[in-house]
């Protein structure tokens, strides 16, 4: 018993260790340095964080004895320290190291080879961002420019945009759609959309509830549920209504958050649920009589808490 007391942490030390390793950025840095020693600039490039922020976290980890550094000319490289960490802190780190997994960490690790190639100094701009090109600016290569170009490949026909907001998607699709009906439950949002898109004669805004769409059966070629589903407690009814108004051969596209536990983060946005699993979405769609084509994670947000986004597509037979 006496020996156990000597090896145990007091409350102050336990609290200090927990605070140190509770920060997700510090864990990301440690897990990266497990694979390769890297500089501040390299770690910043991988994590997409500002260099001063990375430096601050590394300084705290170095002070705790979890990382060490070495100078190579003008460069300073950081690595996991060996034999320099207090045993109680090392035990906590080893536990987290073995039991931590996250899509964001997998993205980080995929960027490591790119960083190592950059050290050789032989790559072009494209080489330097290979595998991560969409996160780096190049003249004219913005997401907006890309989307406005790709939209001309589409022939969406008559479109119903459910929970459309003020028409940002309608503005994008208007040049290629036969007609677009934007439906939203907010009168203020509808009026803003009408003002915004008054130049597009094929775009119409209508007040309505997604649980009881105020449109006729089989009247649309495309139905969009873009970030609408986090605002319903009756998702099955929403899918059933979407199926009702689609024509034969018509397409449904739904985009929503994957199920999460971050209620506080979404509270300011008035979400009424915490997202969905792919299994749930597929079941709602199948029950509505819409065979699912795809249902998968289409994006993982860069900013904390790193929400995953699901995309589902289906065609009415």
CSV table of C-alpha atoms in Angstrom, one decimal:
chain,number,residue,atom,x,y,z
A,1,UNK,CA,0.0,0.0,0.0
A,2,UNK,CA,2.8,2.4,0.9
A,3,UNK,CA,4.5,1.8,-2.5
A,4,UNK,CA,1.3,2.5,-4.4
A,5,UNK,CA,0.9,5.8,-2.6
A,6,UNK,CA,4.4,6.8,-3.6
A,7,UNK,CA,3.8,6.1,-7.3
A,8,UNK,CA,0.4,7.8,-7.4
A,9,UNK,CA,-0.3,11.4,-8.5
A,10,UNK,CA,-1.7,14.0,-6.1
A,11,UNK,CA,-4.7,16.0,-7.2
A,12,UNK,CA,-2.6,19.0,-8.5
A,13,UNK,CA,-0.3,16.8,-10.6
A,14,UNK,CA,-3.2,14.8,-12.0
A,15,UNK,CA,-5.1,17.9,-12.9
A,16,UNK,CA,-2.0,19.4,-14.6
A,17,UNK,CA,-1.4,16.3,-16.7
A,18,UNK,CA,-5.0,16.1,-17.8
A,19,UNK,CA,-5.0,19.8,-18.8
A,20,UNK,CA,-1.8,19.3,-20.8
A,21,UNK,CA,-3.1,16.4,-22.8
A,22,UNK,CA,-6.8,17.5,-23.0
A,23,UNK,CA,-6.0,19.8,-25.9
A,24,UNK,CA,-6.8,18.0,-29.2
A,25,UNK,CA,-4.1,20.0,-31.0
A,26,UNK,CA,-1.4,18.8,-28.6
A,27,UNK,CA,-2.5,15.2,-29.1
A,28,UNK,CA,-2.4,15.7,-32.9
A,29,UNK,CA,1.2,17.0,-32.7
A,30,UNK,CA,2.3,14.2,-30.5
A,31,UNK,CA,0.7,11.5,-32.7
A,32,UNK,CA,2.4,13.1,-35.7
A,33,UNK,CA,5.8,13.2,-34.0
A,34,UNK,CA,5.4,9.5,-33.2
A,35,UNK,CA,6.0,8.9,-36.9
A,36,UNK,CA,8.6,11.4,-37.9
A,37,UNK,CA,10.5,14.4,-36.4
A,38,UNK,CA,9.3,17.6,-38.0
A,39,UNK,CA,9.7,21.4,-37.9
A,40,UNK,CA,7.1,23.9,-36.8
A,41,UNK,CA,6.5,24.9,-40.4
A,42,UNK,CA,6.0,21.2,-41.4
A,43,UNK,CA,3.6,20.5,-38.5
A,44,UNK,CA,1.7,23.7,-39.3
A,45,UNK,CA,1.4,22.6,-43.0
A,46,UNK,CA,0.0,19.2,-42.0
A,47,UNK,CA,-2.5,20.4,-39.4
A,48,UNK,CA,-3.5,23.6,-41.3
A,49,UNK,CA,-2.8,25.6,-38.1
A,50,UNK,CA,-0.9,28.9,-37.7
A,51,UNK,CA,2.8,28.5,-37.0
A,52,UNK,CA,2.7,30.6,-33.8
A,53,UNK,CA,-0.1,28.3,-32.4
A,54,UNK,CA,1.9,25.2,-33.2
A,55,UNK,CA,5.0,26.7,-31.6
A,56,UNK,CA,3.1,27.5,-28.4
A,57,UNK,CA,1.8,24.0,-28.1
A,58,UNK,CA,5.2,22.5,-28.8
A,59,UNK,CA,6.8,24.7,-26.1
A,60,UNK,CA,4.3,23.3,-23.5
A,61,UNK,CA,5.0,19.7,-24.6
A,62,UNK,CA,8.7,20.3,-24.5
A,63,UNK,CA,8.5,21.8,-21.0
A,64,UNK,CA,6.6,18.7,-19.9
A,65,UNK,CA,9.3,16.5,-21.3
A,66,UNK,CA,7.1,14.9,-23.9
A,67,UNK,CA,9.0,16.3,-26.9
A,68,UNK,CA,12.6,17.2,-27.6
A,69,UNK,CA,14.2,19.3,-30.3
A,70,UNK,CA,17.4,19.4,-32.3
A,71,UNK,CA,18.9,22.0,-34.6
A,72,UNK,CA,20.0,21.2,-38.1
A,73,UNK,CA,21.5,24.4,-39.6
A,74,UNK,CA,18.7,27.0,-39.6
A,75,UNK,CA,16.0,24.4,-39.0
A,76,UNK,CA,14.8,23.1,-35.6
A,77,UNK,CA,13.2,19.6,-35.6
A,78,UNK,CA,10.9,18.2,-32.9
A,79,UNK,CA,10.6,14.6,-31.9
A,80,UNK,CA,9.0,12.5,-29.2
A,81,UNK,CA,11.3,12.6,-26.1
A,82,UNK,CA,12.6,9.3,-24.7
A,83,UNK,CA,13.4,8.9,-21.0
A,84,UNK,CA,12.7,12.5,-20.2
A,85,UNK,CA,9.0,12.3,-19.2
A,86,UNK,CA,7.7,11.9,-15.7
A,87,UNK,CA,6.4,8.4,-15.4
A,88,UNK,CA,2.8,9.3,-14.5
A,89,UNK,CA,2.6,11.7,-17.5
A,90,UNK,CA,4.2,9.1,-19.7
A,91,UNK,CA,1.6,6.5,-18.7
A,92,UNK,CA,-1.2,8.9,-19.5
A,93,UNK,CA,0.3,9.7,-22.9
A,94,UNK,CA,0.8,6.0,-23.7
A,95,UNK,CA,-2.8,5.3,-22.9
A,96,UNK,CA,-4.0,8.1,-25.2
A,97,UNK,CA,-1.6,7.1,-27.9
A,98,UNK,CA,-2.9,3.6,-28.0
A,99,UNK,CA,-6.6,4.5,-27.7
A,100,UNK,CA,-7.0,7.6,-29.9
A,101,UNK,CA,-8.3,7.4,-33.4
A,102,UNK,CA,-10.2,10.1,-35.4
A,103,UNK,CA,-10.7,10.9,-39.1
A,104,UNK,CA,-8.8,14.2,-38.6
A,105,UNK,CA,-5.8,12.2,-37.4
A,106,UNK,CA,-6.0,10.1,-40.5
A,107,UNK,CA,-6.0,13.2,-42.7
A,108,UNK,CA,-2.9,14.5,-40.8
A,109,UNK,CA,-1.0,11.3,-41.4
A,110,UNK,CA,-1.8,11.3,-45.1
A,111,UNK,CA,-0.1,14.6,-45.4
A,112,UNK,CA,3.2,13.4,-43.9
A,113,UNK,CA,4.7,12.0,-47.1
A,114,UNK,CA,4.0,15.3,-48.8
A,115,UNK,CA,5.9,17.2,-46.2
A,116,UNK,CA,8.9,14.8,-46.3
A,117,UNK,CA,9.1,15.3,-50.1
A,118,UNK,CA,9.1,19.0,-49.6
A,119,UNK,CA,12.3,18.8,-47.6
A,120,UNK,CA,14.1,17.6,-50.6
A,121,UNK,CA,13.5,20.9,-52.3
A,122,UNK,CA,12.9,19.4,-55.8
A,123,UNK,CA,9.1,19.8,-56.1
A,124,UNK,CA,7.0,22.3,-58.1
A,125,UNK,CA,4.0,24.1,-56.5
A,126,UNK,CA,1.8,21.2,-57.5
A,127,UNK,CA,4.2,18.7,-55.9
A,128,UNK,CA,4.3,20.7,-52.7
A,129,UNK,CA,0.5,20.5,-52.3
A,130,UNK,CA,-0.1,17.0,-53.8
A,131,UNK,CA,-2.7,15.1,-51.9
A,132,UNK,CA,-4.0,18.3,-50.3
A,133,UNK,CA,-4.4,20.6,-53.2
A,134,UNK,CA,-8.0,21.7,-52.4
A,135,UNK,CA,-6.8,23.5,-49.3
A,136,UNK,CA,-4.3,25.7,-51.0
A,137,UNK,CA,-4.9,28.8,-53.0
A,138,UNK,CA,-4.0,29.0,-56.7
A,139,UNK,CA,-5.1,31.9,-58.9
A,140,UNK,CA,-8.6,31.2,-60.2
A,141,UNK,CA,-8.8,27.8,-58.4
A,142,UNK,CA,-11.4,28.7,-55.8
A,143,UNK,CA,-14.3,26.4,-54.7
A,144,UNK,CA,-16.7,29.0,-56.0
A,145,UNK,CA,-15.1,29.2,-59.4
A,146,UNK,CA,-15.0,25.4,-59.6
A,147,UNK,CA,-18.6,25.0,-58.6
A,148,UNK,CA,-19.8,27.7,-61.1
A,149,UNK,CA,-17.9,25.9,-63.8
A,150,UNK,CA,-19.0,22.3,-63.0
A,151,UNK,CA,-22.7,23.3,-62.7
A,152,UNK,CA,-22.8,23.5,-66.5
A,153,UNK,CA,-22.4,19.7,-66.7
A,154,UNK,CA,-25.7,19.3,-64.9
A,155,UNK,CA,-29.3,19.2,-66.3
A,156,UNK,CA,-31.3,19.3,-63.1
A,157,UNK,CA,-34.7,20.0,-64.8
A,158,UNK,CA,-37.3,21.3,-62.4
A,159,UNK,CA,-35.8,21.6,-59.0
A,160,UNK,CA,-37.3,21.8,-55.5
A,161,UNK,CA,-34.8,23.2,-53.0
A,162,UNK,CA,-36.3,22.3,-49.5
A,163,UNK,CA,-35.2,24.6,-46.7
A,164,UNK,CA,-33.5,26.7,-49.3
A,165,UNK,CA,-32.6,29.7,-47.2
A,166,UNK,CA,-32.1,32.8,-49.2
A,167,UNK,CA,-31.3,31.0,-52.4
A,168,UNK,CA,-27.5,30.5,-52.5
A,169,UNK,CA,-27.9,27.1,-54.3
A,170,UNK,CA,-30.6,28.4,-56.6
A,171,UNK,CA,-28.3,31.1,-57.8
A,172,UNK,CA,-25.7,28.5,-58.6
A,173,UNK,CA,-28.1,26.2,-60.4
A,174,UNK,CA,-30.3,28.8,-62.2
A,175,UNK,CA,-28.2,29.0,-65.4
A,176,UNK,CA,-28.9,25.2,-66.1
A,177,UNK,CA,-32.2,24.4,-64.4
A,178,UNK,CA,-35.6,24.6,-66.2
A,179,UNK,CA,-37.1,26.0,-63.0
A,180,UNK,CA,-36.2,26.2,-59.3
A,181,UNK,CA,-38.7,26.4,-56.5
A,182,UNK,CA,-37.1,27.5,-53.2
A,183,UNK,CA,-39.1,26.5,-50.2
A,184,UNK,CA,-38.5,27.8,-46.7
A,185,UNK,CA,-40.5,28.1,-43.5
A,186,UNK,CA,-39.2,31.7,-42.7
A,187,UNK,CA,-41.0,34.6,-44.3
A,188,UNK,CA,-38.0,36.9,-43.7
A,189,UNK,CA,-35.7,34.5,-45.4
A,190,UNK,CA,-38.1,34.0,-48.4
A,191,UNK,CA,-38.3,37.8,-48.9
A,192,UNK,CA,-34.5,38.1,-48.8
A,193,UNK,CA,-34.2,35.4,-51.4
A,194,UNK,CA,-36.7,37.0,-53.7
A,195,UNK,CA,-34.7,40.3,-53.6
A,196,UNK,CA,-31.4,38.4,-54.1
A,197,UNK,CA,-32.6,36.4,-57.1
A,198,UNK,CA,-35.1,38.8,-58.7
A,199,UNK,CA,-33.1,38.8,-61.9
A,200,UNK,CA,-33.6,35.0,-62.4
A,201,UNK,CA,-37.1,34.5,-64.0
A,202,UNK,CA,-36.9,30.7,-63.5
A,203,UNK,CA,-36.4,30.9,-59.7
A,204,UNK,CA,-39.5,31.2,-57.4
A,205,UNK,CA,-39.7,31.3,-53.7
A,206,UNK,CA,-42.5,29.8,-51.7
A,207,UNK,CA,-43.4,29.6,-48.0
A,208,UNK,CA,-43.8,26.1,-46.8
A,209,UNK,CA,-43.0,23.2,-44.4
A,210,UNK,CA,-40.8,20.3,-45.5
A,211,UNK,CA,-43.1,17.9,-43.6
A,212,UNK,CA,-46.0,18.8,-45.9
A,213,UNK,CA,-44.7,20.2,-49.2
A,214,UNK,CA,-47.3,22.6,-50.8
A,215,UNK,CA,-46.6,21.2,-54.3
A,216,UNK,CA,-48.3,18.6,-56.5
A,217,UNK,CA,-47.3,15.0,-56.7
A,218,UNK,CA,-44.6,14.1,-59.3
A,219,UNK,CA,-43.8,17.7,-60.2
A,220,UNK,CA,-40.0,17.8,-59.9
A,221,UNK,CA,-37.0,16.2,-61.5
A,222,UNK,CA,-34.6,17.0,-58.6
A,223,UNK,CA,-35.3,17.5,-54.9
A,224,UNK,CA,-32.6,19.0,-52.7
A,225,UNK,CA,-32.4,18.4,-48.9
A,226,UNK,CA,-29.2,20.4,-48.3
A,227,UNK,CA,-28.7,20.7,-44.5
A,228,UNK,CA,-32.4,20.5,-43.9
A,229,UNK,CA,-32.6,17.3,-41.9
A,230,UNK,CA,-31.0,18.7,-38.7
A,231,UNK,CA,-34.1,20.8,-38.4
A,232,UNK,CA,-36.6,18.0,-38.2
A,233,UNK,CA,-37.8,15.6,-35.5
A,234,UNK,CA,-39.7,13.6,-38.3
A,235,UNK,CA,-37.1,12.8,-40.9
A,236,UNK,CA,-39.1,9.9,-42.3
A,237,UNK,CA,-42.0,12.2,-43.1
A,238,UNK,CA,-39.5,14.5,-44.9
A,239,UNK,CA,-38.2,11.7,-47.1
A,240,UNK,CA,-41.7,10.5,-47.8
A,241,UNK,CA,-42.7,14.0,-49.0
A,242,UNK,CA,-39.6,14.2,-51.2
A,243,UNK,CA,-40.5,10.9,-52.8
A,244,UNK,CA,-44.1,12.0,-53.4
A,245,UNK,CA,-43.1,15.1,-55.4
A,246,UNK,CA,-40.4,13.5,-57.5
A,247,UNK,CA,-41.2,12.3,-61.0
A,248,UNK,CA,-40.2,8.9,-62.2
A,249,UNK,CA,-36.5,8.9,-62.7
A,250,UNK,CA,-36.2,12.0,-60.5
A,251,UNK,CA,-33.2,12.4,-58.2
A,252,UNK,CA,-33.0,13.2,-54.5
A,253,UNK,CA,-29.8,14.7,-53.0
A,254,UNK,CA,-29.6,15.0,-49.2
A,255,UNK,CA,-26.6,16.5,-47.3
A,256,UNK,CA,-26.5,16.6,-43.5
A,257,UNK,CA,-24.3,16.1,-40.4
A,258,UNK,CA,-23.2,12.7,-39.3
A,259,UNK,CA,-24.4,11.8,-35.8
A,260,UNK,CA,-22.3,13.7,-33.2
A,261,UNK,CA,-22.2,14.6,-29.6
A,262,UNK,CA,-21.6,18.3,-29.8
A,263,UNK,CA,-25.0,19.7,-28.8
A,264,UNK,CA,-23.5,23.0,-27.5
A,265,UNK,CA,-21.7,23.7,-30.8
A,266,UNK,CA,-25.0,23.4,-32.9
A,267,UNK,CA,-27.3,25.1,-30.3
A,268,UNK,CA,-26.8,28.6,-31.9
A,269,UNK,CA,-28.0,27.3,-35.2
A,270,UNK,CA,-31.3,25.9,-33.8
A,271,UNK,CA,-30.7,22.3,-34.8
A,272,UNK,CA,-33.3,20.0,-33.3
A,273,UNK,CA,-31.2,16.8,-33.6
A,274,UNK,CA,-27.6,15.7,-33.5
A,275,UNK,CA,-27.3,14.4,-37.0
A,276,UNK,CA,-27.7,10.9,-38.5
A,277,UNK,CA,-25.9,7.7,-39.3
A,278,UNK,CA,-25.7,6.3,-42.8
A,279,UNK,CA,-27.8,3.4,-41.8
A,280,UNK,CA,-30.6,5.8,-40.6
A,281,UNK,CA,-30.6,7.8,-43.8
A,282,UNK,CA,-30.6,4.7,-46.0
A,283,UNK,CA,-33.6,3.3,-44.0
A,284,UNK,CA,-35.6,6.6,-44.3
A,285,UNK,CA,-34.9,6.7,-48.0
A,286,UNK,CA,-35.8,3.0,-48.6
A,287,UNK,CA,-39.0,3.3,-46.5
A,288,UNK,CA,-40.0,6.2,-48.7
A,289,UNK,CA,-39.7,4.0,-51.8
A,290,UNK,CA,-36.5,5.6,-53.1
A,291,UNK,CA,-33.6,3.2,-53.8
A,292,UNK,CA,-30.3,4.6,-52.5
A,293,UNK,CA,-27.5,5.1,-54.9
A,294,UNK,CA,-24.8,6.4,-52.5
A,295,UNK,CA,-24.7,7.3,-48.8
A,296,UNK,CA,-21.3,8.2,-47.5
A,297,UNK,CA,-19.1,10.7,-45.6
A,298,UNK,CA,-18.4,13.4,-48.2
A,299,UNK,CA,-16.5,15.9,-46.0
A,300,UNK,CA,-14.8,16.3,-42.6
A,301,UNK,CA,-14.7,19.9,-41.4
A,302,UNK,CA,-11.3,21.3,-40.7
A,303,UNK,CA,-12.3,23.4,-37.7
A,304,UNK,CA,-13.1,22.0,-34.3
A,305,UNK,CA,-15.1,19.9,-33.5
A,306,UNK,CA,-14.5,18.5,-37.0
A,307,UNK,CA,-18.0,17.6,-38.0
A,308,UNK,CA,-18.4,14.9,-40.6
A,309,UNK,CA,-20.9,15.5,-43.4
A,310,UNK,CA,-23.0,12.8,-45.0
A,311,UNK,CA,-24.2,12.9,-48.6
A,312,UNK,CA,-27.1,10.6,-49.9
A,313,UNK,CA,-28.4,10.3,-53.4
A,314,UNK,CA,-31.4,8.3,-54.6
A,315,UNK,CA,-33.4,7.9,-57.8
A,316,UNK,CA,-37.2,7.3,-58.0
A,317,UNK,CA,-38.0,4.2,-60.0
